[in-house]
């Protein structure tokens, strides 16, 4: 495996240096490590999943990483909980295509064992997290380093998303800020536009999720799977601090972007998530009563809160014309409470 190390000239960095290096994981897929004066970040190129981030000078990591470690490939349909998965071109199962029913002849071949049964549903959280991204570029500085990745269609993605596209994903480590910028380009030569869903799924590390709260949701309409005072038909508008306890909430933000925050008094930290190009935010807290939490020990369940900027609802998906592009960017920043 080729290893790349980029050093910043001393005239620029003083005694500091920055580098991007690559090493294989247990499956042979490359993992990039970004190091500079601002901290350290790791990115699995399989799925372009950020698996770790810690800012220089911070006592606690920005992101949750399970004790069991990371595997960038799914085990069955399950993926590792932790880091920042990239979800594209739909979020969860919202807007996912319905698998076609097998024909009469296909049903016969399945019965005879000549053909595997087709999937009952489209992949949860879509296809990009299964793709192997290529390195598209590196930009280095004393305290700001960007790794650019690229993904194009393969047989698996075409099965579910029959379009020509290019994803360019830039991950930037800067002082107390991790910037995630995804540009979706429509390369269809037949003039077809396409809509798409997208989301970042940050697992934000906490002292204890139940000692935290969320801010910045004023004016957002929402649906909830927990005991927030709402109904599934929507029409509810949230005001004030958002308490944290098990469940999933879907927020339609009032503007084209969002700026929300996770406040953790025990660690005297505020994590702000600022997004452009996204209209929704999903929050999720694991329910400890569930019998099975893939790869996460029960002792770790209180260690994270998921605050997920997204274009979740299909009626709010961006439409990209042929030859056009759309950018979806989130900046996750940590600062001390004042």
Short mmCIF file of C-alpha atoms in Angstrom, two decimals, residues 4-169:
data_model
loop_
_atom_site.label_atom_id
_atom_site.label_comp_id
_atom_site.label_asym_id
_atom_site.label_seq_id
_atom_site.Cartn_x
_atom_site.Cartn_y
_atom_site.Cartn_z
CA UNK A 4 1.82 9.45 1.20
CA UNK A 5 3.20 11.99 3.62
CA UNK A 6 2.90 15.70 2.89
CA UNK A 7 5.02 18.07 4.96
CA UNK A 8 4.26 21.76 5.29
CA UNK A 9 7.30 24.01 4.69
CA UNK A 10 8.79 25.26 7.93
CA UNK A 11 8.44 28.84 6.78
CA UNK A 12 4.68 28.33 6.77
CA UNK A 13 4.19 26.04 9.72
CA UNK A 14 6.93 26.94 12.11
CA UNK A 15 7.54 23.84 14.22
CA UNK A 16 4.19 22.30 13.22
CA UNK A 17 3.64 19.90 10.34
CA UNK A 18 0.70 18.38 8.52
CA UNK A 19 0.34 15.07 6.72
CA UNK A 20 -2.08 12.69 5.07
CA UNK A 21 -1.10 9.04 5.21
CA UNK A 22 -2.79 5.84 4.09
CA UNK A 23 -2.86 2.31 5.48
CA UNK A 24 -5.10 -0.70 4.79
CA UNK A 25 -7.79 -1.87 7.18
CA UNK A 26 -8.41 -5.56 7.89
CA UNK A 27 -10.29 -5.90 4.59
CA UNK A 28 -7.50 -4.27 2.59
CA UNK A 29 -9.49 -1.07 2.07
CA UNK A 30 -7.49 2.15 2.55
CA UNK A 31 -7.92 4.39 5.57
CA UNK A 32 -6.58 7.95 5.49
CA UNK A 33 -5.17 9.67 8.55
CA UNK A 34 -5.03 13.46 8.55
CA UNK A 35 -2.69 15.10 11.05
CA UNK A 36 -1.91 18.78 11.44
CA UNK A 37 -1.60 21.43 14.12
CA UNK A 38 -5.40 21.34 14.55
CA UNK A 39 -5.60 17.68 15.51
CA UNK A 40 -6.12 14.29 13.92
CA UNK A 41 -8.87 12.74 11.81
CA UNK A 42 -9.28 9.31 10.20
CA UNK A 43 -11.37 8.52 7.12
CA UNK A 44 -12.20 5.06 5.76
CA UNK A 45 -12.26 5.32 1.96
CA UNK A 46 -14.82 2.51 1.86
CA UNK A 47 -17.95 4.61 2.25
CA UNK A 48 -15.92 7.79 2.95
CA UNK A 49 -16.77 7.37 6.63
CA UNK A 50 -15.00 9.61 9.10
CA UNK A 51 -14.11 7.19 11.89
CA UNK A 52 -12.34 9.49 14.35
CA UNK A 53 -11.65 13.15 15.04
CA UNK A 54 -9.96 14.90 17.95
CA UNK A 55 -9.03 18.57 17.96
CA UNK A 56 -5.68 19.66 19.36
CA UNK A 57 -6.01 20.88 22.94
CA UNK A 58 -9.38 19.18 23.50
CA UNK A 59 -9.57 16.68 26.32
CA UNK A 60 -12.36 14.68 24.66
CA UNK A 61 -12.81 13.40 21.10
CA UNK A 62 -15.38 15.03 18.85
CA UNK A 63 -16.84 11.74 17.64
CA UNK A 64 -17.91 8.48 19.25
CA UNK A 65 -15.93 5.38 18.30
CA UNK A 66 -17.11 1.98 19.55
CA UNK A 67 -14.76 -0.11 21.67
CA UNK A 68 -15.27 -2.95 19.20
CA UNK A 69 -13.60 -0.85 16.49
CA UNK A 70 -14.61 -0.05 12.94
CA UNK A 71 -15.31 -2.23 9.94
CA UNK A 72 -16.14 -0.17 6.86
CA UNK A 73 -17.93 -3.08 5.19
CA UNK A 74 -21.38 -4.19 6.34
CA UNK A 75 -21.96 -7.38 8.27
CA UNK A 76 -25.14 -8.56 6.58
CA UNK A 77 -27.15 -5.35 6.44
CA UNK A 78 -25.57 -3.88 9.58
CA UNK A 79 -22.96 -1.13 9.63
CA UNK A 80 -20.79 0.09 12.47
CA UNK A 81 -22.32 2.76 14.68
CA UNK A 82 -19.90 5.64 15.12
CA UNK A 83 -17.93 8.38 13.40
CA UNK A 84 -19.69 10.17 10.55
CA UNK A 85 -21.28 7.89 7.94
CA UNK A 86 -22.18 9.47 4.58
CA UNK A 87 -25.71 8.68 3.38
CA UNK A 88 -26.46 9.14 -0.36
CA UNK A 89 -28.67 9.18 -2.53
CA UNK A 90 -31.35 8.69 0.11
CA UNK A 91 -31.52 8.79 3.90
CA UNK A 92 -32.79 5.76 5.79
CA UNK A 93 -35.46 4.32 3.52
CA UNK A 94 -37.07 7.69 2.70
CA UNK A 95 -37.37 7.91 -1.07
CA UNK A 96 -35.66 4.56 -1.62
CA UNK A 97 -36.81 2.74 -4.76
CA UNK A 98 -39.05 -0.29 -4.43
CA UNK A 99 -37.34 -3.48 -5.69
CA UNK A 100 -39.08 -4.90 -8.75
CA UNK A 101 -41.05 -8.08 -8.24
CA UNK A 102 -39.48 -11.15 -9.88
CA UNK A 103 -41.05 -12.32 -13.12
CA UNK A 104 -42.73 -15.72 -13.44
CA UNK A 105 -39.58 -17.20 -14.94
CA UNK A 106 -37.40 -15.64 -12.23
CA UNK A 107 -39.66 -17.12 -9.55
CA UNK A 108 -39.17 -20.56 -11.14
CA UNK A 109 -35.39 -20.14 -11.20
CA UNK A 110 -35.44 -19.09 -7.55
CA UNK A 111 -37.50 -22.17 -6.66
CA UNK A 112 -35.03 -24.41 -8.54
CA UNK A 113 -32.06 -22.80 -6.85
CA UNK A 114 -30.75 -21.30 -10.11
CA UNK A 115 -31.11 -17.72 -8.88
CA UNK A 116 -30.86 -15.92 -5.56
CA UNK A 117 -34.04 -14.27 -4.29
CA UNK A 118 -34.16 -10.52 -4.99
CA UNK A 119 -33.86 -8.09 -2.06
CA UNK A 120 -37.10 -7.25 -0.30
CA UNK A 121 -36.14 -3.60 0.07
CA UNK A 122 -33.53 -1.14 -1.10
CA UNK A 123 -30.37 -0.77 1.01
CA UNK A 124 -31.03 1.20 4.19
CA UNK A 125 -29.16 4.54 4.11
CA UNK A 126 -28.52 3.95 0.41
CA UNK A 127 -25.50 3.01 -1.68
CA UNK A 128 -22.57 5.43 -1.24
CA UNK A 129 -21.57 3.94 2.12
CA UNK A 130 -20.78 0.70 0.29
CA UNK A 131 -18.70 2.35 -2.44
CA UNK A 132 -14.91 2.60 -2.50
CA UNK A 133 -13.96 6.25 -2.92
CA UNK A 134 -10.82 7.29 -4.78
CA UNK A 135 -8.46 10.03 -3.65
CA UNK A 136 -9.10 13.08 -5.85
CA UNK A 137 -6.71 15.52 -4.23
CA UNK A 138 -4.97 16.77 -1.10
CA UNK A 139 -4.52 20.33 0.10
CA UNK A 140 -2.20 20.89 2.99
CA UNK A 141 -1.54 23.76 5.36
CA UNK A 142 -0.11 24.30 8.80
CA UNK A 143 -3.45 24.01 10.58
CA UNK A 144 -5.94 23.28 7.79
CA UNK A 145 -5.80 20.13 5.66
CA UNK A 146 -8.31 18.91 3.06
CA UNK A 147 -8.69 15.40 1.69
CA UNK A 148 -10.79 15.24 -1.49
CA UNK A 149 -12.45 11.95 -2.45
CA UNK A 150 -14.41 10.91 -5.53
CA UNK A 151 -17.06 8.30 -6.27
CA UNK A 152 -18.59 7.32 -9.62
CA UNK A 153 -21.24 4.69 -10.46
CA UNK A 154 -20.62 0.98 -10.22
CA UNK A 155 -22.87 -2.02 -10.86
CA UNK A 156 -24.31 -1.88 -7.35
CA UNK A 157 -25.18 1.82 -7.41
CA UNK A 158 -26.66 1.62 -10.92
CA UNK A 159 -29.02 -1.09 -9.76
CA UNK A 160 -30.66 1.37 -7.36
CA UNK A 161 -29.80 4.78 -8.81
CA UNK A 162 -29.72 4.56 -12.62
CA UNK A 163 -27.88 7.79 -13.33
CA UNK A 164 -24.41 8.93 -14.27
CA UNK A 165 -22.97 10.99 -11.45
CA UNK A 166 -19.80 12.04 -9.74
CA UNK A 167 -19.52 12.72 -6.03
CA UNK A 168 -16.69 14.91 -4.80
CA UNK A 169 -16.35 14.78 -1.04
#
